Amino acid sequence: MALVTKVNPIGIDIPIDTIQRALYKALITNGNWQNYQSYHRAYKNPKGDGIIPEIFSINNDYKESFFDDKYDVVSMFIADDVRPIHNDTDFKSDVSIIFHVDLTKIIDTVTTHRADEEFISVVASVLRNIGFGMELISIETELSNVYTEFDLDTIKWDNMQPYFAVRFNMAVPYYYDCSITYGSVQAGDCNLAVSVAVCPTTTIGGSEGTAEAFTCGAVGSLTYLWDDPLAQTTKKATGLSEGTYSVTVTDTGVLGCSSGSSGTVIGPGAAPTCNLLITGISSTRPSVFGASDGTGTVTTSGAAGTLSYIWDNGETTNTAVGLDAGPHSVSVLDAAAADCHASDAVIVDIGMAFSLYTKESGSTTFVVTGDGTAIWTDEVETIVGDSATFTFADATEKKITVYGDPLLITELNPNYYHSGKITNTMDISQLTNLTGYIYAYNNDDPNFNIILPTTSSAITRLKIDNCAELTELDFSPVSSNSLNALNASFNPKLITFTGGVSSGPITSSSFQYNTLLTSLDLSGYTGMSGTIRLEYSGYTTVLLPSTSGAFTLIYGNNCTSLTSIDLSPLGNISTDIRFNGCSSLTSVTFPDSTGSILNLRMNNCNLSYADVSVLSGGLSVNSAIWNFSSNNLTTAEVNQMLVEMYGLVSSEGGGGDYTGRSIQVQGNSAPDGSSGGYDGDQAVIDLVAKGITVTTD
C-alpha cells in the first residue's frame, strides 16, 4: 500500500527509515554488491551468510550501523541538518548520507581490487534512482579528516586510501510527500498515488511558476499529462502563470492504472495602482562643442516596483551618457504596476568653444566677436553674448568657459587677453575661423600656456610676448596667409618654439630676448619681409625663409651662442644688418642683395672672412658704417675684404660724394700690400680718396 502525505514546507520531514530500506534493498540486490563476497574474503556479518544485514531501527541522531561493533566495517549516518545545497528560490533542502568505511577489512590484497571506487559507484547508482524527488548533487570524500570533492561522472580519485568517509549530498523537495511500505506493491495491482508540488511566479503577471508530480506505488514507467495551455507531458511543468493545474499520471506497468492530483501556482498578488511621477530631469553639457559625452539624469517618485528606463539614444539607466547637444527624451516604466509609465524631455546645452583661466579680481571684461552665440560662464555667472564683464570677489583662480559654436567665433579682441589676465592654459584650438590679432602677452603666471587653432583663416598677428614662465610655444597650427606680424619675444624661460608655414606678408618678426631658446626655425614663412629681431637670445641655430621680400633690418646682436648665420635665403636687404657682440659667431653668409646698406655691423664677434662682394647695392650714401672690428680676421682676410669693399664703392659710378661714410676693421690683423694676393694698403688709399673714413690696425 502506498501513502501520499503533504509535508510542511517550513520543516523537513524526510522518512529516514524508508530511505534506509530502499538503500538496503537496492544494495543487496545489486549484482556488483553481491560480487563483494568473492573480493572481500575478510568480510563477515553477524549472520555469517555474506549478505548485508537488515537495517535496524534508527536513533534520534539518524545513525544506524550496518554491522555490529565486532567488525565495525561500515557506519551510516543520515542527517537533514547539514549545509544547504540549493538556495530558497529552488524550494530545495538537502540531506546527506554518510558512510565510514574501513577498507583494510574489505579489500582483497591479492587482486588489489578498487573496493573504494566500486563501493561509491554502487551507492551513487542507487541514490541516483532512489526517487522521492531526491537528486544526487555531489559526492565528497574525507581523507585525513578533510573533505575533498569527488567526480560524479567518473567515480574516480587519484590515490587509494585504507580508510575514508564518503558523503552523498542529496537535494530533496520541501514538498516531499511519499512514504512507502515495501512488500505491499503487487504486480497487477494499481497502487499509484500522486501529489503535486508547486513553485510560485515571481513577478506580477509572470509565467515563472512550476508544478511537479511526485508518485508512489508505481510498477512500470510513468507518463504525464498536464492541463496547462501547452499540455506538457513531463514530470515537471514549467512556464506557468497563476492558477490551478492538474496532472494525470499513468502507470504503464498496470493496465488502466492512472491517478491524478493538482496544485495551485500563486503569484505576488494584484498589480498596485500606478503612482509613478518624474520629479526631476537634469543634464550636463558635452565637454566640447560637437561632442557626444553630455549626460541626462531623471529622478522619480511613487514607484511600486523595479523601474526600467529608455532614452532616445537607447540607454537604459536613470542617467544617460553619450548625449549630444539638443533635446533628449526618456520614458520610465514601473514593472510592478499595470500599464505604468511616465515620460519627459531635457535639452542638453551646447558644449565648450574654448576656455581660459584668470586670477583677476574686481570688474574684468572679455570680448569675442561671435554673432551673439557665445555663452560665458564661471561658478556664479552666466552671460549670453560677445562681451562678458565679470565681477570677481578675489584673485583666486577661476575658469572661464565660452560655450557655443567655435566656428562662429571670429575674433578675440586683442585688448582683453593680456597683461596678467590669463593663467593656466588658454585653449582656443577649436576657433578655426578666427581673424585679426591673437594677443596674449604679459601673462606671467607659472602655468600659462596657449593652444592655437589649426587654421588657415585670416589671422593677421600672433603676439605672445613677455610671458615670464612660458616654456613651450607652438605657432605651427596657424597657416594663415594673412599673417603680417609674428611676436614671441622676452620669454626668458621659453625652451621650445615650433614655427609654422605661411606665405603671408609678414613685415615684422620679433624673437628677441629668449635667453634659453637654442633653436629658431622660421623657414616656413616664405612671405616674410621688413624686419627680423633676434637679439639677446640663446640661439645656436637660426633658419630663415627663402624669400624675395625686401628687408630693412636684421638684428641679431648679443646672441652669444650663435656660431653661424646664413642670410642668403633673404632676397633683398637694405639699411641694417647687425650682429654685434655674437662672441661665438665664426661664419656669416650674406644674401645676393642690391639694397644699399646703411649699417653693416658685425663687431666683437669671432668672424673669419665674410664675402661682402654679393652686397651689390654697396654702402648707403648717407653716413654708412660697415664695422667688422674686434673679430678674428687675418691680414689676408682683411686685405680681401677691403679690396671687395672698394669694388662695391667704385661700381657706384660717377664717383659720388662718400664723405661721412665709415669702414672699420680695427681689432684684427693689419692690412698689407700682398697677403692673400690682395693689396689691402692700396684699397685703404683708394677708399680714403673717395672720402670714406677707413679705420684699421
XYZ file of C-alpha atoms in Angstrom:
697
model
C 0.000 0.000 0.000
C 1.400 3.410 -0.880
C 0.686 6.504 1.157
C 0.996 10.110 -0.044
C 1.060 12.887 2.512
C 1.988 16.565 2.049
C 4.782 17.799 4.255
C 5.061 21.178 5.981
C 7.431 23.181 3.738
C 8.981 25.031 6.662
C 10.407 21.893 8.294
C 11.953 18.874 6.624
C 10.187 15.571 7.352
C 12.242 13.010 5.494
C 11.163 9.365 6.150
C 14.588 8.145 7.153
C 13.523 4.524 7.581
C 12.137 4.494 4.042
C 15.419 5.781 2.628
C 17.312 3.160 4.632
C 15.112 0.328 3.418
C 15.276 1.481 -0.194
C 19.016 1.748 0.003
C 19.313 -1.632 1.688
C 17.023 -3.351 -0.804
C 18.934 -1.894 -3.739
C 22.324 -2.801 -2.322
C 21.580 -6.462 -1.560
C 20.006 -6.989 -4.994
C 22.728 -5.216 -6.894
C 24.987 -7.615 -8.789
C 28.099 -5.580 -8.152
C 27.431 -5.589 -4.437
C 26.969 -9.377 -4.308
C 30.326 -9.732 -6.052
C 31.887 -8.266 -2.945
C 31.663 -11.733 -1.440
C 34.384 -13.009 -3.789
C 36.576 -9.957 -3.478
C 36.276 -9.307 0.247
C 37.350 -12.562 1.811
C 37.862 -10.832 5.153
C 34.233 -9.764 5.277
C 31.711 -11.455 7.579
C 28.472 -10.246 9.013
C 26.733 -11.269 12.228
C 24.562 -13.793 10.414
C 27.523 -15.337 8.641
C 25.769 -15.565 5.308
C 27.776 -12.950 3.407
C 24.679 -10.819 2.922
C 24.334 -7.305 4.271
C 22.020 -7.474 7.296
C 18.708 -5.766 7.734
C 18.873 -2.155 8.834
C 17.541 -1.899 12.320
C 15.614 0.974 13.808
C 17.485 4.327 13.931
C 18.145 6.525 16.912
C 17.432 10.232 17.263
C 20.690 11.223 15.537
C 19.591 9.325 12.398
C 22.502 6.960 12.973
C 22.427 3.242 12.190
C 25.174 0.688 11.938
C 25.081 -1.810 9.078
C 27.323 -4.130 11.075
C 27.789 -4.819 14.748
C 30.679 -3.356 16.716
C 32.649 -6.611 16.424
C 33.519 -5.899 12.831
C 32.985 -2.085 12.679
C 33.285 -2.058 8.915
C 30.637 0.461 7.912
C 28.578 3.024 9.734
C 25.876 5.099 8.053
C 24.560 8.461 9.099
C 21.551 10.173 7.570
C 21.254 13.808 8.534
C 18.978 16.622 7.386
C 20.738 19.420 9.239
C 23.823 19.869 7.049
C 24.608 22.918 4.924
C 22.072 23.856 2.185
C 22.821 22.713 -1.327
C 20.170 24.865 -3.052
C 19.019 28.375 -2.292
C 15.486 29.076 -1.133
C 14.195 30.069 -4.568
C 14.701 26.482 -5.745
C 12.399 25.179 -2.966
C 15.001 22.569 -2.076
C 16.543 21.408 1.124
C 19.203 18.747 1.412
C 20.023 15.501 3.073
C 23.420 13.878 3.373
C 24.004 10.146 3.597
C 27.403 9.491 5.117
C 29.343 6.193 5.172
C 32.505 5.498 7.151
C 34.427 2.660 5.538
C 37.493 0.819 6.784
C 38.918 -0.707 3.595
C 41.515 -2.721 5.473
C 38.660 -5.083 6.400
C 37.158 -5.442 2.938
C 39.921 -5.096 0.362
C 41.464 -8.042 -1.442
C 45.209 -7.552 -1.052
C 45.891 -10.151 -3.736
C 43.861 -8.647 -6.541
C 44.105 -5.055 -5.203
C 40.511 -4.579 -6.216
C 39.454 -0.920 -6.014
C 36.810 -1.556 -3.393
C 36.553 2.109 -2.514
C 35.634 3.149 -6.046
C 33.232 0.260 -6.527
C 31.534 0.930 -3.218
C 30.975 4.592 -4.133
C 29.845 3.678 -7.636
C 27.205 1.250 -6.335
C 25.838 3.636 -3.732
C 25.829 6.531 -6.209
C 23.877 4.432 -8.697
C 21.270 3.634 -6.060
C 20.923 7.221 -4.931
C 20.537 8.467 -8.478
C 17.424 6.334 -8.792
C 16.070 6.315 -5.284
C 13.088 8.514 -6.134
C 11.066 10.667 -3.741
C 12.062 13.720 -5.811
C 15.597 13.400 -4.449
C 18.577 14.331 -6.627
C 22.212 13.346 -6.107
C 24.049 16.660 -6.216
C 27.628 15.856 -5.232
C 29.890 13.286 -3.633
C 32.576 14.247 -1.150
C 35.202 12.054 0.423
C 37.080 12.686 3.617
C 40.717 11.665 3.750
C 42.598 12.553 6.940
C 39.537 14.465 8.172
C 39.431 16.754 5.125
C 36.536 16.531 2.673
C 37.547 16.605 -0.983
C 35.220 16.815 -3.984
C 34.674 13.523 -5.777
C 33.951 13.365 -9.513
C 30.283 12.482 -10.013
C 30.794 11.298 -13.589
C 33.883 9.125 -13.352
C 33.657 7.966 -9.714
C 37.447 8.205 -9.576
C 40.133 9.619 -7.366
C 43.904 9.533 -7.697
C 45.185 7.854 -4.548
C 43.579 4.886 -2.814
C 43.246 5.226 0.947
C 42.734 2.453 3.535
C 40.136 4.489 5.424
C 37.684 7.026 4.099
C 34.366 8.638 4.749
C 32.045 9.372 1.876
C 29.212 11.898 1.922
C 26.440 11.669 -0.675
C 24.713 15.076 -0.840
C 21.082 14.808 -1.909
C 18.709 17.612 -2.889
C 15.160 16.991 -1.603
C 11.992 18.992 -2.362
C 10.379 20.735 0.549
C 7.118 19.145 -0.589
C 8.451 15.677 -0.043
C 5.301 13.643 0.392
C 5.848 9.979 -0.310
C 6.082 7.271 2.335
C 6.488 3.702 1.104
C 5.938 0.374 2.734
C 7.724 -2.139 0.578
C 6.069 -5.507 0.110
C 2.563 -4.065 -0.399
C 3.073 -3.391 -4.115
C 1.978 -6.446 -6.119
C 2.122 -6.920 -9.878
C -1.260 -6.240 -11.418
C -2.438 -4.009 -8.566
C -2.876 -0.286 -9.159
C -1.299 1.353 -6.154
C -0.307 4.602 -7.885
C -0.593 7.733 -5.769
C 0.241 11.258 -6.980
C 0.840 14.596 -5.331
C 1.816 17.954 -6.893
C 4.368 20.416 -5.581
C 4.276 23.958 -6.987
C 6.586 26.968 -7.129
C 5.007 30.433 -7.449
C 5.541 33.126 -10.061
C 7.963 35.823 -9.027
C 6.506 38.797 -10.910
C 3.035 40.177 -11.339
C 1.546 38.606 -14.451
C 4.644 36.471 -14.858
C 4.946 32.878 -16.004
C 7.844 31.594 -13.935
C 5.750 29.110 -11.939
C 6.295 25.356 -11.955
C 4.331 22.269 -10.911
C 5.955 18.879 -10.330
C 4.299 15.489 -9.886
C 5.561 13.047 -7.218
C 4.371 9.433 -7.201
C 4.434 6.325 -5.082
C 3.389 2.743 -5.779
C 4.283 2.621 -9.468
C 5.056 -0.743 -11.052
C 6.121 0.315 -14.543
C 7.274 3.512 -16.224
C 5.123 6.608 -15.879
C 3.575 9.034 -18.357
C 2.348 12.516 -17.508
C -0.264 14.859 -18.973
C -0.837 18.364 -17.611
C -3.867 20.546 -18.306
C -1.821 23.729 -18.876
C -2.145 25.526 -22.269
C 0.804 23.588 -23.660
C -0.462 20.189 -22.416
C 3.017 19.390 -21.134
C 3.958 15.714 -20.804
C 6.900 15.915 -18.461
C 7.151 15.186 -14.759
C 7.633 18.898 -14.143
C 5.553 21.528 -15.947
C 7.254 24.897 -16.366
C 6.390 28.375 -17.605
C 3.173 28.532 -15.602
C 1.260 31.673 -14.664
C -1.020 31.952 -11.636
C -3.733 29.304 -11.446
C -4.571 25.695 -10.585
C -3.035 22.913 -12.672
C -3.897 19.211 -12.737
C -1.823 16.282 -13.866
C -2.806 12.761 -14.831
C -0.122 10.121 -14.274
C -0.375 6.689 -15.885
C 1.471 3.582 -14.691
C 2.295 1.660 -17.864
C 3.044 -1.426 -15.835
C -0.602 -1.899 -14.751
C -3.420 -1.890 -17.274
C -5.709 1.080 -16.819
C -3.780 2.433 -13.839
C -3.892 6.236 -13.686
C -4.033 8.719 -10.869
C -4.155 12.487 -10.695
C -3.593 15.453 -8.482
C -3.459 19.237 -8.740
C -1.682 22.233 -7.318
C -2.184 25.988 -7.379
C 0.523 28.329 -8.604
C 0.276 31.593 -6.745
C 1.869 34.968 -7.502
C 2.864 38.154 -5.762
C -0.697 39.492 -5.887
C -2.619 42.075 -7.844
C -0.789 44.912 -9.574
C -0.660 48.074 -7.472
C -2.009 51.421 -8.612
C 0.315 53.432 -10.842
C 1.679 56.412 -8.879
C 4.877 56.909 -10.880
C 5.984 60.524 -11.266
C 9.074 62.071 -12.831
C 10.109 64.625 -10.229
C 13.200 65.986 -11.907
C 15.344 65.822 -15.028
C 18.747 67.417 -15.461
C 21.648 67.409 -17.896
C 25.316 68.227 -18.279
C 26.881 69.705 -21.391
C 29.223 67.831 -23.735
C 32.864 68.562 -22.964
C 33.387 70.453 -26.223
C 31.118 71.659 -28.959
C 30.062 68.807 -31.224
C 30.998 66.062 -28.758
C 28.574 63.363 -27.593
C 29.553 62.992 -23.957
C 26.813 65.013 -22.321
C 24.547 63.381 -19.722
C 20.898 63.366 -18.720
C 19.545 62.226 -15.331
C 15.926 61.565 -14.391
C 14.556 61.237 -10.842
C 11.219 59.699 -9.894
C 8.814 59.074 -7.034
C 5.868 56.764 -6.394
C 7.399 53.626 -7.929
C 5.805 50.336 -6.876
C 8.482 48.043 -8.280
C 11.589 47.893 -10.422
C 11.920 50.768 -12.886
C 13.243 50.499 -16.417
C 14.406 53.444 -18.496
C 14.568 54.058 -22.225
C 16.347 57.167 -23.530
C 16.127 58.272 -27.130
C 19.760 57.225 -27.648
C 18.992 53.671 -26.457
C 20.446 53.890 -22.949
C 18.588 52.074 -20.165
C 19.654 53.613 -16.843
C 18.337 56.635 -14.993
C 21.467 58.545 -16.086
C 22.177 58.511 -19.803
C 25.665 59.284 -21.037
C 26.870 59.855 -24.564
C 24.350 62.610 -25.316
C 24.957 65.330 -27.865
C 23.597 68.850 -27.552
C 19.893 69.293 -28.129
C 16.605 67.821 -26.906
C 16.502 64.284 -25.485
C 13.549 62.283 -24.173
C 13.221 59.464 -21.648
C 10.454 57.008 -20.778
C 10.252 55.307 -17.377
C 8.300 52.055 -16.828
C 7.198 50.675 -13.446
C 7.172 46.878 -13.811
C 5.047 46.306 -10.700
C 2.052 48.444 -11.687
C -0.188 47.773 -14.646
C 0.462 49.952 -17.723
C 2.516 52.334 -15.607
C 4.946 54.653 -17.352
C 5.991 58.307 -17.463
C 7.932 60.398 -19.975
C 9.824 63.678 -20.012
C 12.435 65.538 -22.053
C 15.506 67.636 -21.398
C 17.603 69.950 -23.542
C 21.337 69.281 -23.348
C 23.118 72.590 -23.752
C 25.873 73.138 -26.291
C 29.460 72.321 -25.434
C 32.588 74.372 -24.982
C 34.058 76.587 -27.687
C 37.138 77.487 -25.639
C 38.220 78.076 -22.082
C 40.632 80.177 -20.122
C 41.667 80.756 -16.523
C 42.097 84.030 -14.720
C 43.098 85.352 -11.314
C 41.602 88.744 -11.924
C 39.606 90.422 -9.169
C 37.042 93.134 -9.400
C 35.464 94.054 -12.728
C 37.022 92.195 -15.659
C 35.881 92.260 -19.284
C 36.487 89.719 -22.049
C 35.297 90.209 -25.628
C 34.819 87.896 -28.605
C 33.169 88.501 -31.930
C 30.762 85.659 -32.479
C 27.449 86.940 -33.804
C 25.809 86.738 -30.384
C 26.307 82.984 -29.978
C 28.887 82.838 -27.188
C 27.806 81.912 -23.670
C 30.238 82.911 -20.942
C 30.058 81.298 -17.549
C 32.023 80.810 -14.356
C 30.962 79.401 -10.996
C 28.445 82.158 -10.290
C 27.536 83.928 -13.519
C 26.200 83.170 -16.979
C 26.276 85.774 -19.725
C 24.970 85.359 -23.259
C 26.651 87.406 -25.963
C 30.012 88.538 -27.264
C 31.115 90.666 -24.334
C 31.360 89.445 -20.758
C 32.114 91.637 -17.795
C 32.634 89.633 -14.620
C 32.915 90.985 -11.100
C 35.250 88.751 -9.131
C 35.415 88.974 -5.354
C 39.048 87.918 -5.074
C 42.156 86.979 -7.018
C 41.804 83.217 -6.731
C 41.990 81.333 -9.989
C 38.676 80.978 -11.859
C 37.926 79.014 -15.000
C 36.011 80.933 -17.640
C 34.334 78.791 -20.282
C 32.886 80.106 -23.512
C 30.149 77.772 -24.721
C 28.913 77.935 -28.279
C 29.778 77.037 -31.846
C 33.504 77.736 -32.149
C 33.167 78.206 -35.899
C 31.040 81.314 -35.290
C 33.658 82.987 -33.111
C 35.698 85.084 -35.500
C 37.765 87.350 -33.289
C 39.280 87.626 -29.834
C 39.503 91.296 -29.049
C 43.241 91.981 -28.542
C 42.604 94.377 -25.662
C 41.283 91.790 -23.211
C 43.548 88.718 -23.065
C 46.890 90.070 -21.900
C 48.633 91.907 -19.069
C 48.243 89.170 -16.498
C 44.613 88.304 -17.131
C 45.259 84.754 -18.335
C 46.560 81.986 -16.070
C 46.934 78.289 -16.766
C 46.031 77.004 -20.250
C 44.116 79.096 -22.769
C 42.765 76.532 -25.219
C 41.468 78.174 -28.399
C 42.232 75.194 -30.633
C 38.583 74.911 -31.780
C 38.364 78.502 -33.031
C 39.337 77.717 -36.603
C 37.609 80.786 -38.108
C 39.480 83.375 -36.086
C 40.643 86.521 -37.828
C 42.682 89.529 -36.767
C 45.030 89.606 -33.807
C 45.746 86.922 -31.225
C 47.301 88.788 -28.321
C 48.275 87.027 -25.098
C 51.316 88.971 -23.976
C 52.419 89.902 -20.444
C 50.784 86.810 -18.921
C 53.431 85.711 -16.448
C 51.576 83.067 -14.398
C 53.714 79.900 -13.893
C 51.081 77.725 -15.589
C 50.278 79.965 -18.534
C 50.090 78.269 -21.914
C 48.169 78.836 -25.122
C 46.936 76.247 -27.623
C 46.335 77.797 -31.045
C 43.808 76.603 -33.633
C 44.793 74.659 -36.712
C 43.575 77.117 -39.290
C 44.358 78.990 -42.488
C 41.826 81.706 -41.643
C 42.662 85.380 -41.797
C 44.692 85.685 -38.590
C 46.956 88.669 -39.064
C 49.160 88.755 -35.988
C 50.440 86.423 -33.287
C 51.824 88.189 -30.232
C 52.906 86.048 -27.273
C 55.497 88.287 -25.593
C 56.713 88.896 -22.065
C 55.365 85.666 -20.591
C 57.860 85.130 -17.831
C 57.118 81.436 -17.158
C 56.199 80.198 -20.629
C 58.345 77.213 -21.660
C 56.713 75.954 -24.878
C 55.151 77.784 -27.790
C 53.740 76.295 -30.967
C 52.873 78.590 -33.892
C 52.630 75.725 -36.384
C 48.822 75.278 -36.314
C 48.327 78.759 -37.788
C 48.935 78.729 -41.531
C 47.112 81.943 -42.342
C 48.315 83.673 -45.491
C 47.131 86.923 -43.950
C 49.841 86.945 -41.287
C 51.733 90.251 -41.178
C 53.450 90.045 -37.786
C 54.996 87.394 -35.527
C 55.969 88.236 -31.968
C 57.431 85.783 -29.461
C 59.948 87.882 -27.535
C 61.002 88.442 -23.943
C 60.043 84.907 -22.885
C 63.056 84.133 -20.679
C 62.109 80.509 -19.920
C 60.999 79.536 -23.406
C 62.913 76.416 -24.454
C 60.794 75.090 -27.342
C 59.392 77.028 -30.259
C 57.731 75.454 -33.301
C 57.277 77.638 -36.339
C 54.589 77.287 -38.965
C 54.113 77.618 -42.696
C 52.664 80.750 -44.259
C 53.165 82.863 -47.334
C 51.570 85.811 -45.579
C 53.211 89.247 -45.941
C 54.954 89.222 -42.567
C 56.707 92.561 -42.234
C 57.609 92.349 -38.539
C 59.192 89.312 -36.881
C 60.364 89.662 -33.295
C 62.033 86.752 -31.493
C 64.418 88.586 -29.169
C 65.367 88.116 -25.531
C 64.535 84.415 -25.468
C 67.579 83.540 -23.437
C 67.001 79.771 -23.129
C 65.718 79.120 -26.649
C 68.504 77.485 -28.680
C 66.805 76.745 -31.995
C 64.665 79.047 -34.114
C 63.146 77.811 -37.371
C 61.375 80.475 -39.431
C 61.955 78.770 -42.771
C 58.243 78.160 -43.394
C 57.313 81.842 -43.513
C 58.082 82.455 -47.183
C 56.264 85.796 -47.379
C 58.489 87.370 -44.768
C 60.000 90.832 -45.303
C 60.646 94.002 -43.340
C 62.384 93.407 -40.002
C 63.694 90.396 -38.094
C 64.737 90.888 -34.467
C 66.762 88.104 -32.784
C 68.833 89.967 -30.182
C 69.926 88.711 -26.762
C 68.746 85.155 -27.260
C 70.348 81.768 -26.703
C 70.157 80.620 -30.311
C 72.765 78.231 -31.632
C 70.956 77.796 -34.948
C 68.598 80.092 -36.863
C 66.867 79.029 -40.068
C 65.489 81.843 -42.218
C 62.957 81.560 -45.040
C 63.775 81.678 -48.726
C 62.019 84.842 -49.779
C 62.292 87.709 -52.227
C 60.892 90.164 -49.702
C 62.685 93.441 -49.045
C 64.223 93.604 -45.570
C 65.188 96.808 -43.912
C 66.521 95.469 -40.628
C 68.081 92.199 -39.496
C 69.191 92.375 -35.853
C 70.950 89.557 -34.032
C 73.088 91.431 -31.548
C 74.465 89.628 -28.498
C 73.393 86.140 -29.474
C 76.460 84.805 -27.741
C 75.849 81.122 -28.554
C 75.284 81.621 -32.286
C 78.147 80.106 -34.299
C 76.968 80.864 -37.827
C 74.238 82.748 -39.598
C 73.106 82.257 -43.183
C 71.363 85.368 -44.502
C 71.494 84.220 -48.119
C 67.848 82.980 -48.280
C 66.710 86.561 -47.763
C 66.220 88.129 -51.159
C 66.998 91.768 -50.608
C 68.376 93.603 -47.606
C 68.839 97.324 -47.261
C 69.591 99.641 -44.384
C 70.681 97.488 -41.404
C 72.385 94.152 -40.720
C 73.621 93.974 -37.136
C 75.127 91.032 -35.258
C 77.339 92.861 -32.784
C 78.610 91.043 -29.719
C 77.953 87.497 -31.016
C 81.107 86.182 -29.397
C 80.802 82.651 -30.833
C 79.935 83.732 -34.384
C 82.612 82.487 -36.811
C 80.744 82.484 -40.113
C 78.229 84.723 -41.884
C 76.789 84.339 -45.375
C 75.312 87.476 -46.932
C 72.486 87.464 -49.487
C 72.879 88.487 -53.088
C 71.289 91.839 -52.453
C 71.023 95.073 -54.441
C 69.906 97.024 -51.388
C 72.055 99.870 -50.182
C 73.346 99.024 -46.719
C 73.472 101.832 -44.204
C 74.712 99.809 -41.249
C 76.584 96.527 -41.608
C 77.822 95.985 -38.086
C 79.404 92.695 -37.004
C 81.977 93.808 -34.479
C 83.053 91.961 -31.341
C 82.376 88.545 -32.849
C 84.775 85.754 -33.778
C 84.444 86.071 -37.537
C 86.844 84.986 -40.187
C 86.479 86.110 -43.823
C 82.983 87.187 -44.888
C 82.142 87.703 -48.550
C 80.722 91.209 -48.865
C 81.057 91.315 -52.656
C 77.473 89.930 -53.040
C 76.079 93.113 -51.460
C 75.936 94.796 -54.825
C 73.934 97.735 -53.501
C 77.033 98.883 -51.692
C 77.287 101.418 -48.891
C 74.397 103.730 -48.334
C 75.041 107.288 -49.404
C 74.094 108.703 -46.041
C 76.532 108.140 -43.177
C 77.009 104.438 -43.765
C 79.012 102.434 -41.238
C 80.420 98.999 -42.078
C 82.072 97.650 -38.963
C 83.964 94.338 -38.699
C 86.127 95.402 -35.769
C 87.353 93.105 -32.982
C 86.931 89.830 -34.826
C 89.460 87.162 -35.759
C 90.398 88.290 -39.284
C 93.846 87.515 -40.613
C 95.879 90.010 -42.687
C 94.952 88.155 -45.875
C 91.247 88.217 -44.920
C 91.396 91.938 -44.066
C 93.137 92.637 -47.407
C 90.498 90.718 -49.395
C 87.529 92.336 -47.637
C 88.973 95.880 -48.091
C 89.555 95.245 -51.800
C 85.966 93.895 -52.188
C 84.557 96.910 -50.336
C 86.382 99.283 -52.656
C 84.992 97.313 -55.569
C 81.464 97.987 -54.320
C 82.217 101.721 -53.925
C 83.853 102.088 -57.319
C 80.969 100.367 -59.037
C 78.526 103.023 -57.908
C 79.591 105.128 -60.889
C 80.110 108.848 -61.209
C 82.448 108.965 -58.273
C 79.850 110.425 -55.918
C 80.332 112.072 -52.582
C 81.278 109.449 -49.962
C 82.051 111.932 -47.259
C 80.769 110.756 -43.869
C 80.879 107.045 -44.685
C 82.960 104.806 -42.456
C 84.609 101.394 -42.765
C 86.027 99.948 -39.555
C 88.161 96.786 -39.351
C 90.400 97.543 -36.418
C 90.998 94.962 -33.733
C 92.039 92.413 -36.367
C 95.332 91.826 -38.160
C 96.707 94.879 -40.019
C 96.401 95.014 -43.831
C 99.451 94.889 -46.057
C 100.240 95.080 -49.745
C 100.319 91.432 -50.729
C 98.907 88.875 -48.275
C 96.371 86.552 -49.832
C 97.069 88.069 -53.248
C 95.242 91.261 -52.317
C 96.737 94.738 -51.748
C 94.995 95.932 -48.655
C 97.108 99.027 -48.280
C 96.164 100.252 -51.748
C 92.470 99.527 -51.077
C 92.643 101.752 -47.993
C 94.246 104.543 -50.045
C 91.545 104.215 -52.720
C 88.692 104.244 -50.207
C 90.041 107.300 -48.420
C 90.397 109.012 -51.779
C 86.624 108.557 -52.198
C 86.053 110.430 -48.950
C 85.427 107.336 -46.814
C 86.928 107.133 -43.346
C 88.795 103.817 -43.017
C 89.992 102.565 -39.628
C 92.372 99.572 -39.480
C 95.233 98.375 -37.299
